[in-house]
Coordinates of N, CA and C in Angstrom, one line a residue:
Chain A
E1 N 18.0 -22.5 54.2 CA 18.5 -22.1 52.9 C 17.8 -21.4 51.7
V2 N 18.3 -20.5 51.4 CA 18.0 -19.5 50.4 C 18.3 -20.2 48.8
Q3 N 16.9 -20.4 48.3 CA 16.9 -20.9 47.0 C 16.3 -20.3 46.1
L4 N 16.9 -20.2 44.7 CA 16.3 -19.5 43.6 C 16.0 -20.6 42.3
L5 N 14.9 -20.9 41.5 CA 15.0 -21.5 40.4 C 14.3 -20.9 39.7
E6 N 14.9 -20.7 38.6 CA 14.5 -19.9 37.2 C 13.9 -21.1 36.3
S7 N 12.9 -20.5 35.5 CA 12.5 -21.5 34.5 C 11.7 -20.8 33.4
G8 N 11.6 -21.1 32.1 CA 10.7 -20.6 31.2 C 11.8 -20.1 30.1
G9 N 13.0 -20.5 30.2 CA 13.6 -20.4 29.1 C 13.7 -21.0 27.7
G10 N 14.1 -20.6 26.8 CA 14.2 -21.6 25.5 C 14.3 -20.6 24.4
L11 N 14.1 -21.4 23.3 CA 14.2 -20.7 21.6 C 13.2 -20.0 21.3
V12 N 13.1 -18.6 20.8 CA 12.2 -17.8 20.5 C 12.6 -17.1 19.3
Q13 N 11.8 -16.8 18.2 CA 12.0 -16.4 17.3 C 12.1 -14.7 17.5
P14 N 13.0 -13.8 16.9 CA 13.0 -12.3 17.0 C 11.5 -11.9 16.6
G15 N 11.3 -10.9 17.5 CA 9.9 -10.2 17.7 C 9.0 -11.1 18.7
G16 N 9.4 -12.2 19.1 CA 8.6 -13.3 19.8 C 8.6 -12.9 21.3
S17 N 7.9 -13.6 22.3 CA 7.6 -13.2 23.7 C 8.2 -14.5 24.3
L18 N 8.2 -14.1 25.9 CA 8.7 -15.5 26.4 C 8.5 -14.6 28.0
R19 N 8.0 -15.6 29.0 CA 7.9 -15.2 30.3 C 8.7 -16.3 31.2
L20 N 9.5 -15.5 31.8 CA 10.5 -16.2 32.7 C 10.0 -16.4 34.2
S21 N 10.1 -17.3 35.0 CA 9.5 -17.2 36.3 C 10.9 -17.6 37.6
C22 N 10.8 -17.5 38.4 CA 11.8 -17.7 39.4 C 11.2 -18.1 40.7
A23 N 11.2 -19.5 41.0 CA 10.6 -19.9 42.5 C 11.6 -19.9 43.3
T24 N 11.0 -19.1 44.6 CA 11.8 -18.9 45.9 C 11.6 -19.6 46.8
S25 N 12.5 -19.8 47.7 CA 12.2 -20.2 49.2 C 13.4 -20.2 50.1
G26 N 13.2 -20.2 51.5 CA 14.3 -20.0 52.4 C 14.5 -18.8 52.9
F27 N 13.4 -17.7 52.5 CA 13.7 -16.4 53.0 C 12.0 -15.6 53.0
S28 N 11.9 -14.4 53.6 CA 10.9 -13.8 53.7 C 10.4 -13.0 52.2
F29 N 10.0 -13.7 51.3 CA 10.0 -13.0 50.0 C 9.7 -11.7 49.9
S30 N 8.4 -11.4 50.5 CA 7.8 -10.1 50.3 C 8.7 -9.0 50.8
N31 N 9.7 -9.3 51.7 CA 10.3 -8.7 52.4 C 11.7 -7.7 51.7
Y32 N 12.1 -8.3 50.4 CA 13.2 -8.2 49.5 C 12.8 -7.8 48.3
A33 N 13.8 -6.8 47.7 CA 13.8 -6.4 46.4 C 14.3 -7.8 45.6
M34 N 13.9 -7.8 44.4 CA 14.2 -8.9 43.7 C 14.9 -8.3 42.0
S35 N 15.6 -9.0 41.3 CA 16.1 -8.3 40.3 C 16.5 -9.4 39.2
W36 N 16.3 -8.9 38.1 CA 16.7 -9.9 36.9 C 18.2 -9.3 36.3
V37 N 19.2 -10.2 36.4 CA 20.6 -9.8 35.6 C 20.8 -10.8 34.4
R38 N 21.4 -10.6 33.2 CA 21.6 -11.4 32.4 C 23.1 -11.3 32.0
Q39 N 23.3 -12.4 31.2 CA 24.9 -12.7 30.7 C 24.6 -13.4 29.3
A40 N 25.1 -12.4 28.3 CA 25.2 -12.9 27.0 C 26.4 -13.8 27.0
P41 N 26.2 -15.0 26.0 CA 27.1 -16.1 25.9 C 28.5 -15.4 25.8
G42 N 29.4 -15.8 26.8 CA 30.9 -15.2 26.9 C 31.1 -13.8 27.1
K43 N 30.1 -13.0 27.5 CA 30.3 -11.8 27.9 C 29.8 -11.5 29.6
G44 N 30.0 -10.4 30.0 CA 29.7 -10.1 31.5 C 28.4 -9.8 31.8
L45 N 28.2 -9.4 33.0 CA 26.9 -9.3 33.6 C 26.0 -8.2 33.4
E46 N 25.1 -8.0 33.2 CA 24.0 -6.8 32.9 C 22.7 -7.2 33.4
W47 N 22.6 -5.4 34.6 CA 21.5 -5.6 35.4 C 20.4 -5.4 34.2
V48 N 19.2 -5.9 34.4 CA 18.1 -5.7 33.5 C 17.0 -5.0 34.5
S49 N 16.4 -5.6 35.6 CA 15.4 -5.0 36.1 C 15.3 -5.2 37.5
T50 N 14.6 -4.3 38.2 CA 14.4 -4.7 39.8 C 12.9 -4.4 40.4
I51 N 12.5 -4.9 40.8 CA 11.3 -4.9 41.6 C 10.9 -4.5 43.1
S52 N 10.4 -3.8 43.7 CA 10.7 -3.7 45.4 C 9.8 -4.7 45.8
G53 N 10.0 -4.7 47.2 CA 9.2 -6.2 48.0 C 8.0 -6.1 47.9
D54 N 7.1 -5.0 47.8 CA 5.9 -4.9 47.7 C 5.1 -4.9 46.2
G55 N 6.3 -5.0 45.2 CA 6.0 -4.7 43.8 C 5.4 -3.4 43.4
G56 N 5.3 -2.4 44.1 CA 5.0 -1.1 43.6 C 6.0 -0.3 43.0
T57 N 7.3 -0.5 43.2 CA 8.2 0.2 42.3 C 9.1 -0.8 41.6
T58 N 9.2 -0.5 40.2 CA 10.2 -1.2 39.2 C 11.1 -0.4 38.6
F59 N 12.1 -0.8 38.3 CA 13.2 -0.1 37.5 C 13.4 -1.0 36.3
Y60 N 14.2 -0.4 35.6 CA 14.5 -1.1 34.1 C 15.8 -0.3 33.5
A61 N 16.7 -1.5 33.0 CA 17.8 -0.8 32.1 C 17.1 -0.2 30.8
D62 N 17.9 0.8 30.2 CA 17.2 1.3 28.8 C 17.2 0.3 27.9
S63 N 18.0 -0.6 27.8 CA 18.0 -1.6 26.9 C 16.8 -2.4 26.5
V64 N 15.8 -2.4 28.0 CA 14.9 -3.5 27.8 C 13.5 -2.8 28.1
K65 N 13.6 -1.3 28.4 CA 12.5 -0.6 28.9 C 11.7 -0.5 27.7
G66 N 10.2 -1.0 28.3 CA 9.1 -0.6 27.3 C 8.9 -2.0 26.5
R67 N 9.9 -2.9 26.7 CA 9.8 -4.4 26.2 C 9.5 -5.3 27.2
F68 N 10.2 -5.2 28.3 CA 10.3 -6.0 29.5 C 9.4 -5.7 30.4
T69 N 8.7 -6.5 31.1 CA 7.9 -6.0 32.4 C 8.3 -7.1 33.7
I70 N 8.9 -6.6 34.6 CA 8.8 -7.4 35.9 C 7.7 -7.6 36.8
S71 N 7.4 -8.7 37.4 CA 6.2 -8.6 38.2 C 6.7 -9.7 39.6
R72 N 5.8 -9.8 40.5 CA 6.1 -10.8 41.5 C 4.6 -11.0 42.2
D73 N 4.7 -12.4 42.5 CA 3.4 -12.7 43.1 C 4.0 -13.2 44.7
N74 N 3.7 -12.2 45.6 CA 4.3 -12.6 47.1 C 3.5 -13.6 47.8
S75 N 2.2 -14.1 47.4 CA 1.6 -15.1 47.6 C 2.3 -16.7 47.2
K76 N 3.0 -16.5 46.2 CA 3.6 -17.9 45.6 C 5.1 -17.7 45.6
N77 N 5.7 -16.9 46.2 CA 7.1 -16.3 46.5 C 8.0 -16.6 45.3
T78 N 7.1 -15.9 44.1 CA 7.6 -16.2 42.6 C 7.8 -14.7 42.0
L79 N 8.9 -14.6 41.5 CA 9.2 -13.7 40.7 C 9.1 -13.9 39.1
Y80 N 8.7 -12.8 38.5 CA 8.7 -13.0 37.0 C 9.3 -12.1 36.2
V81 N 9.4 -12.2 34.9 CA 9.7 -11.3 33.8 C 8.9 -11.5 32.4
Q82 N 8.3 -10.8 32.0 CA 7.4 -10.7 30.9 C 8.3 -10.1 29.7
M83 N 8.7 -10.9 28.7 CA 9.9 -10.4 27.8 C 9.2 -10.1 26.3
N84 N 8.8 -9.3 25.9 CA 8.2 -8.9 24.5 C 9.3 -8.4 23.4
S85 N 8.8 -8.5 22.3 CA 9.6 -7.8 21.3 C 11.3 -8.3 21.4
L86 N 11.2 -9.4 21.4 CA 12.6 -10.0 21.5 C 13.6 -9.8 20.5
R87 N 14.8 -9.5 20.7 CA 15.8 -9.2 19.7 C 16.9 -10.2 19.8
A88 N 17.7 -10.6 18.8 CA 19.0 -11.3 18.9 C 19.6 -10.9 20.3
E89 N 20.2 -9.6 20.6 CA 21.0 -8.9 21.4 C 20.2 -9.5 22.8
D90 N 19.0 -9.9 22.9 CA 18.6 -10.3 24.3 C 18.8 -11.9 24.7
T91 N 19.7 -12.5 23.7 CA 19.9 -13.8 23.9 C 21.1 -13.8 25.1
A92 N 20.6 -14.5 26.2 CA 21.4 -14.5 27.4 C 21.0 -15.5 28.2
V93 N 22.1 -15.6 29.2 CA 21.3 -16.5 30.5 C 20.9 -15.7 31.3
Y94 N 19.4 -15.8 32.0 CA 19.0 -14.7 32.9 C 19.1 -15.4 34.0
Y95 N 19.6 -14.5 35.1 CA 19.8 -14.9 36.4 C 18.6 -14.2 37.1
C96 N 18.0 -14.8 38.2 CA 16.8 -14.1 39.3 C 17.8 -13.9 40.3
A97 N 17.9 -12.8 41.0 CA 18.6 -12.6 42.2 C 17.8 -11.8 43.5
K98 N 18.3 -12.2 44.8 CA 17.5 -11.7 45.7 C 18.6 -10.5 46.1
D99 N 17.9 -9.2 46.6 CA 18.8 -8.0 46.7 C 18.8 -7.9 48.0
R100 N 20.1 -7.3 48.5 CA 20.1 -6.7 49.9 C 20.1 -5.3 49.5
T101 N 19.1 -4.6 50.3 CA 18.9 -3.2 50.0 C 19.7 -2.2 51.0
T102 N 20.4 -1.2 50.7 CA 21.0 -0.3 51.5 C 20.4 1.1 51.5
V103 N 21.0 1.9 52.2 CA 20.6 3.3 52.3 C 20.7 3.8 50.7
S104 N 21.6 3.3 50.2 CA 22.2 4.0 49.0 C 21.6 3.3 47.8
G105 N 21.5 2.1 47.4 CA 21.1 1.2 46.5 C 20.8 -0.2 46.8
H106 N 21.0 -1.2 46.0 CA 20.6 -2.8 46.5 C 21.7 -3.2 45.3
Y107 N 22.1 -4.6 46.0 CA 22.9 -5.6 45.1 C 22.6 -6.8 45.6
P108 N 23.0 -8.0 44.6 CA 22.2 -9.0 44.6 C 23.5 -9.9 45.7
D109 N 22.7 -10.7 46.6 CA 23.3 -11.3 47.4 C 23.0 -13.0 47.3
Y110 N 22.2 -13.2 46.7 CA 21.9 -14.7 46.5 C 21.2 -14.8 44.7
W111 N 21.9 -15.5 44.1 CA 21.6 -15.6 42.7 C 20.9 -17.3 42.3
G112 N 20.3 -17.3 41.5 CA 20.0 -18.7 40.9 C 20.8 -19.4 40.0
Q113 N 20.3 -20.3 39.4 CA 21.4 -21.1 38.4 C 21.1 -20.5 37.2
G114 N 20.3 -19.5 36.9 CA 20.1 -19.0 35.5 C 19.3 -19.9 34.3
T115 N 18.7 -19.3 33.3 CA 18.0 -20.0 32.4 C 18.1 -19.2 31.1
L116 N 18.7 -20.2 30.2 CA 19.1 -19.5 28.9 C 17.8 -19.2 27.9
V117 N 18.1 -18.1 27.4 CA 17.1 -17.7 26.4 C 17.9 -17.2 24.9
T118 N 17.3 -17.8 24.0 CA 17.8 -17.9 22.7 C 16.9 -17.3 21.7
V119 N 17.4 -16.0 21.2 CA 16.5 -15.4 20.1 C 17.2 -15.6 18.7
S120 N 16.3 -16.5 18.0 CA 17.1 -16.9 16.7 C 16.0 -17.4 15.7
S121 N 16.1 -17.1 14.5 CA 15.0 -17.6 13.6 C 15.6 -19.0 13.0
Chain B
D1 N 24.9 7.5 33.4 CA 25.1 6.0 34.0 C 26.4 5.8 34.5
I2 N 26.7 5.2 35.5 CA 28.0 5.1 36.2 C 28.7 4.0 35.4
Q3 N 29.8 4.1 35.0 CA 30.6 3.0 34.1 C 31.8 2.5 35.1
M4 N 31.7 1.1 35.0 CA 32.9 0.4 35.9 C 33.7 0.2 34.6
T5 N 35.4 0.2 35.1 CA 36.3 -0.3 34.5 C 37.2 -1.4 35.3
Q6 N 37.3 -2.4 35.0 CA 38.1 -3.5 35.7 C 39.6 -3.4 34.9
S7 N 40.5 -3.8 35.6 CA 42.2 -4.0 35.1 C 42.5 -5.0 36.1
P8 N 43.5 -6.0 35.2 CA 43.6 -5.9 34.1 C 42.5 -7.1 33.7
S9 N 42.2 -7.5 31.9 CA 40.8 -8.2 32.0 C 41.2 -9.8 32.1
T10 N 42.7 -9.8 32.0 CA 43.0 -11.3 32.3 C 44.6 -11.3 33.0
L11 N 44.4 -12.2 34.2 CA 45.4 -12.1 35.0 C 46.1 -13.5 35.1
S12 N 47.2 -13.7 34.7 CA 47.8 -15.2 34.9 C 48.5 -15.2 36.3
A13 N 48.6 -16.2 37.3 CA 49.4 -16.3 38.6 C 49.2 -17.7 38.8
S14 N 50.1 -18.0 39.7 CA 50.2 -19.4 40.6 C 49.6 -19.4 41.8
V15 N 49.5 -20.6 42.3 CA 49.0 -21.1 43.5 C 50.0 -20.4 44.5
G16 N 49.5 -19.8 45.5 CA 50.2 -18.9 46.6 C 50.3 -17.8 46.4
D17 N 50.2 -17.1 44.9 CA 50.5 -15.6 44.7 C 49.4 -14.9 45.3
R18 N 50.3 -13.4 45.6 CA 49.4 -12.9 45.7 C 48.8 -11.5 44.7
V19 N 47.4 -11.4 44.6 CA 47.0 -11.0 43.0 C 46.1 -9.5 43.7
T20 N 46.2 -8.6 42.9 CA 45.1 -7.5 42.9 C 44.3 -7.3 41.6
V21 N 43.0 -7.0 41.9 CA 42.3 -6.5 40.7 C 41.8 -5.0 41.0
T22 N 41.6 -4.4 40.0 CA 41.3 -3.0 40.2 C 40.1 -2.8 39.4
C23 N 39.4 -1.9 40.2 CA 38.1 -1.4 39.6 C 37.8 0.1 39.8
R24 N 37.7 0.9 38.4 CA 37.6 2.2 38.6 C 35.8 2.6 38.2
A25 N 35.3 3.8 38.9 CA 34.2 4.0 38.7 C 34.1 5.3 37.9
S26 N 33.2 5.7 37.0 CA 33.3 6.8 36.2 C 33.0 8.0 37.1
Q27 N 32.3 8.0 38.1 CA 32.1 9.0 39.3 C 32.2 8.5 40.5
S28 N 32.1 9.2 41.6 CA 32.3 8.7 43.0 C 31.4 8.1 43.2
I29 N 31.5 6.9 43.7 CA 30.2 6.0 44.4 C 30.5 5.6 45.9
T30 N 31.2 6.7 46.5 CA 31.8 6.6 48.0 C 32.1 5.2 48.1
N31 N 31.5 4.3 49.0 CA 31.9 2.7 49.2 C 30.9 1.6 48.5
F32 N 29.9 2.3 47.6 CA 28.9 1.5 47.5 C 29.2 0.6 46.3
L33 N 30.1 -0.6 46.8 CA 30.7 -1.4 45.5 C 30.9 -2.8 46.4
A34 N 30.7 -3.9 45.4 CA 30.6 -5.1 45.7 C 31.5 -5.8 44.7
W35 N 32.0 -7.1 45.3 CA 32.8 -7.8 44.2 C 32.2 -9.4 44.3
Y36 N 32.2 -10.0 43.2 CA 31.6 -11.2 42.7 C 32.8 -12.1 42.2
Q37 N 32.5 -13.4 42.5 CA 33.5 -14.8 41.8 C 32.4 -15.3 40.9
Q38 N 32.8 -15.7 39.7 CA 32.1 -16.6 39.1 C 33.0 -17.7 38.5
K39 N 32.3 -18.8 38.5 CA 33.0 -20.1 38.0 C 32.3 -20.5 36.6
P40 N 32.9 -21.1 35.6 CA 32.3 -21.4 34.3 C 31.0 -22.3 34.8
G41 N 29.7 -21.9 33.8 CA 28.6 -22.3 34.0 C 27.7 -22.2 35.3
K42 N 28.2 -21.5 36.3 CA 27.8 -21.2 37.5 C 27.3 -19.8 37.8
A43 N 26.4 -19.4 38.9 CA 26.0 -18.2 39.1 C 27.1 -17.4 39.8
P44 N 27.3 -16.1 39.7 CA 28.5 -15.4 40.8 C 27.8 -15.5 42.0
E45 N 28.8 -15.4 42.9 CA 28.8 -15.6 44.0 C 29.1 -14.2 44.6
L46 N 28.5 -13.6 45.9 CA 28.9 -12.5 46.5 C 30.2 -12.8 47.3
L47 N 31.2 -11.9 47.1 CA 32.5 -11.7 48.0 C 32.7 -10.8 48.8
V48 N 32.5 -9.6 48.7 CA 32.6 -8.3 49.3 C 31.6 -7.5 48.7
Y49 N 31.2 -6.7 50.0 CA 29.8 -5.7 49.7 C 30.6 -4.3 50.5
K50 N 30.1 -3.1 50.4 CA 30.6 -2.0 51.1 C 32.0 -1.9 50.8
A51 N 32.6 -2.2 49.5 CA 33.8 -2.0 49.4 C 35.1 -2.8 50.1
S52 N 34.7 -3.2 51.6 CA 35.7 -4.0 52.3 C 35.1 -4.8 53.3
S53 N 33.6 -5.4 53.2 CA 33.0 -5.9 54.0 C 32.9 -7.5 53.6
L54 N 33.4 -8.3 54.2 CA 33.8 -9.7 53.5 C 32.3 -10.2 54.0
E55 N 31.9 -11.1 53.0 CA 30.3 -11.6 53.1 C 30.5 -12.7 54.1
T56 N 29.7 -13.1 54.8 CA 29.9 -14.3 55.8 C 30.3 -15.8 54.7
G57 N 31.3 -16.5 55.5 CA 31.6 -17.6 54.6 C 32.6 -17.5 53.9
V58 N 33.1 -16.4 53.3 CA 34.2 -16.2 52.3 C 35.5 -16.1 53.1
P59 N 36.4 -16.8 52.6 CA 38.0 -16.9 53.3 C 38.4 -15.5 53.2
S60 N 39.0 -15.6 54.5 CA 39.6 -14.3 54.6 C 41.0 -13.8 54.0
R61 N 41.4 -14.9 53.0 CA 42.4 -14.4 52.3 C 41.8 -13.4 51.2
F62 N 40.6 -13.4 50.9 CA 40.0 -12.3 50.1 C 39.9 -11.0 51.1
S63 N 40.0 -9.6 50.3 CA 39.9 -8.3 51.2 C 39.6 -7.4 49.9
G64 N 38.9 -6.4 50.4 CA 38.6 -5.3 49.3 C 38.7 -4.1 50.2
S65 N 39.3 -3.1 49.3 CA 39.6 -1.8 49.7 C 39.2 -0.6 48.9
G66 N 39.3 0.5 49.0 CA 38.8 1.8 48.1 C 37.6 2.4 48.6
Y67 N 37.6 3.8 48.0 CA 36.8 4.8 48.3 C 36.4 5.8 47.2
G68 N 35.3 6.3 46.9 CA 35.4 7.1 45.8 C 35.2 6.5 44.3
T69 N 36.3 6.5 43.4 CA 36.3 5.9 42.2 C 37.3 4.8 42.0
E70 N 38.1 4.5 43.1 CA 38.9 3.4 42.6 C 38.9 2.3 44.0
F71 N 39.0 0.9 43.3 CA 38.8 0.1 44.5 C 39.5 -0.9 44.1
T72 N 40.1 -2.1 44.7 CA 41.0 -3.1 44.8 C 40.4 -4.4 45.2
L73 N 40.7 -5.5 44.8 CA 40.0 -7.0 45.3 C 41.4 -7.4 45.4
T74 N 41.8 -7.8 46.6 CA 43.4 -8.6 46.8 C 43.0 -10.0 47.4
I75 N 43.6 -11.1 46.6 CA 43.6 -12.4 46.9 C 45.0 -12.4 47.8
S76 N 45.4 -12.9 49.0 CA 46.8 -12.8 49.7 C 47.4 -14.0 49.2
S77 N 46.8 -15.3 48.9 CA 47.4 -16.5 48.8 C 46.7 -17.3 47.8
L78 N 46.9 -17.3 46.8 CA 46.0 -18.1 45.7 C 45.8 -19.5 45.9
Q79 N 44.6 -19.7 45.9 CA 44.3 -21.2 46.0 C 43.7 -21.7 44.8
P80 N 43.9 -23.1 44.6 CA 43.3 -23.7 43.4 C 42.0 -23.4 43.0
D81 N 41.1 -23.4 43.8 CA 39.7 -22.8 44.1 C 39.6 -21.4 43.6
D82 N 40.2 -20.7 43.5 CA 40.1 -19.2 43.2 C 40.3 -18.7 41.7
F83 N 40.7 -19.8 40.9 CA 40.8 -19.5 39.4 C 39.4 -19.5 38.8
A84 N 39.0 -18.3 38.6 CA 37.7 -17.8 38.3 C 37.6 -16.5 37.7
T85 N 36.5 -15.7 37.2 CA 36.3 -14.6 36.9 C 35.8 -13.8 38.0
Y86 N 36.2 -12.3 38.1 CA 35.8 -11.6 39.2 C 34.9 -10.4 38.8
Y87 N 34.0 -10.0 38.9 CA 33.4 -8.6 38.5 C 33.1 -8.0 39.7
C88 N 33.5 -6.6 39.6 CA 32.9 -5.4 40.5 C 31.6 -4.8 40.2
Q89 N 30.8 -4.3 40.9 CA 29.4 -3.8 40.8 C 29.1 -2.8 41.8
Q90 N 28.9 -1.5 41.2 CA 28.5 -0.4 41.8 C 26.8 -0.3 42.2
Y91 N 26.6 0.1 43.4 CA 25.3 0.1 43.6 C 24.6 1.6 44.3
N92 N 25.4 2.7 43.5 CA 25.1 3.8 43.9 C 24.0 4.5 43.4
S93 N 22.9 3.8 42.9 CA 21.6 4.4 42.6 C 20.7 3.0 42.4
Y94 N 19.5 3.6 41.7 CA 18.5 2.2 41.6 C 19.0 1.2 40.9
S95 N 19.8 1.6 39.8 CA 20.2 0.8 38.9 C 21.5 0.2 39.5
Y96 N 22.2 -0.9 38.8 CA 23.6 -1.0 39.0 C 24.4 -1.8 38.1
T97 N 25.5 -1.3 38.1 CA 26.5 -1.8 37.0 C 27.7 -2.5 37.0
F98 N 28.1 -3.3 36.7 CA 29.1 -4.3 36.7 C 30.4 -3.8 36.0
G99 N 31.4 -4.2 36.4 CA 32.7 -4.2 35.6 C 32.3 -5.5 34.2
Q100 N 33.8 -5.1 33.5 CA 33.7 -6.3 32.4 C 34.1 -7.7 32.9
G101 N 34.6 -7.5 33.9 CA 35.3 -8.8 34.4 C 36.8 -9.1 34.2
T102 N 37.5 -9.6 35.2 CA 38.7 -10.2 35.2 C 39.1 -11.7 35.5
K103 N 39.5 -12.1 34.3 CA 39.6 -13.7 34.4 C 40.8 -14.1 35.1
L104 N 40.7 -15.1 36.2 CA 42.1 -15.3 37.0 C 42.5 -16.5 36.2
E105 N 43.6 -17.0 35.6 CA 44.1 -17.8 35.2 C 45.1 -18.6 35.8
I106 N 45.6 -19.7 35.7 CA 46.4 -20.5 36.4 C 47.8 -20.3 35.2
K107 N 49.0 -19.8 36.0 CA 50.3 -19.7 35.0 C 50.8 -20.9 35.0

């Protein structure tokens, strides 16, 4: 059974930093791209970042480029995102997602339960 | 960036109704479209991929169709468990974008 468990969320001041983790099990982690998707309170879903299975390729939404860094440790089956220079508009539930890759692109087929990040003074 | 627009934003229906949600892309995405269901406080769940392929375990009352820029998700006979928010998502590039969501409410 595929399982994704996020941790590391919490309250942080504007300009601060936070690192989220996503521990996974039930699939061959290194064979799959992984993504972070966020959802602001009462709002829709927003793709944040994706990393390839070997960690060598990363993609970011314009809204987080230069501030967030996605990474993975395939020996620990764990996905990370380092979030710096946080803003109020980064407040959201952050989901980690296992991606299914196609010839054109990729889409999430499994999601974690999410972790809430609140940016406020 | 490819923009996705869903309609309606809210849909009121009754158990047993047939309902359709529409999703339009700002440019052609061929059939690289997925649909998700999200219940309050829960993570989204994949229903349909490649516009019309039903994910394993999803009830057959759900179906997807479309190609290019216009897509639909149809529920043939609403069940109480189907009242939720539905999102379309395009994956025609390295990034992906979601529609704004359609909330399906009990009439």
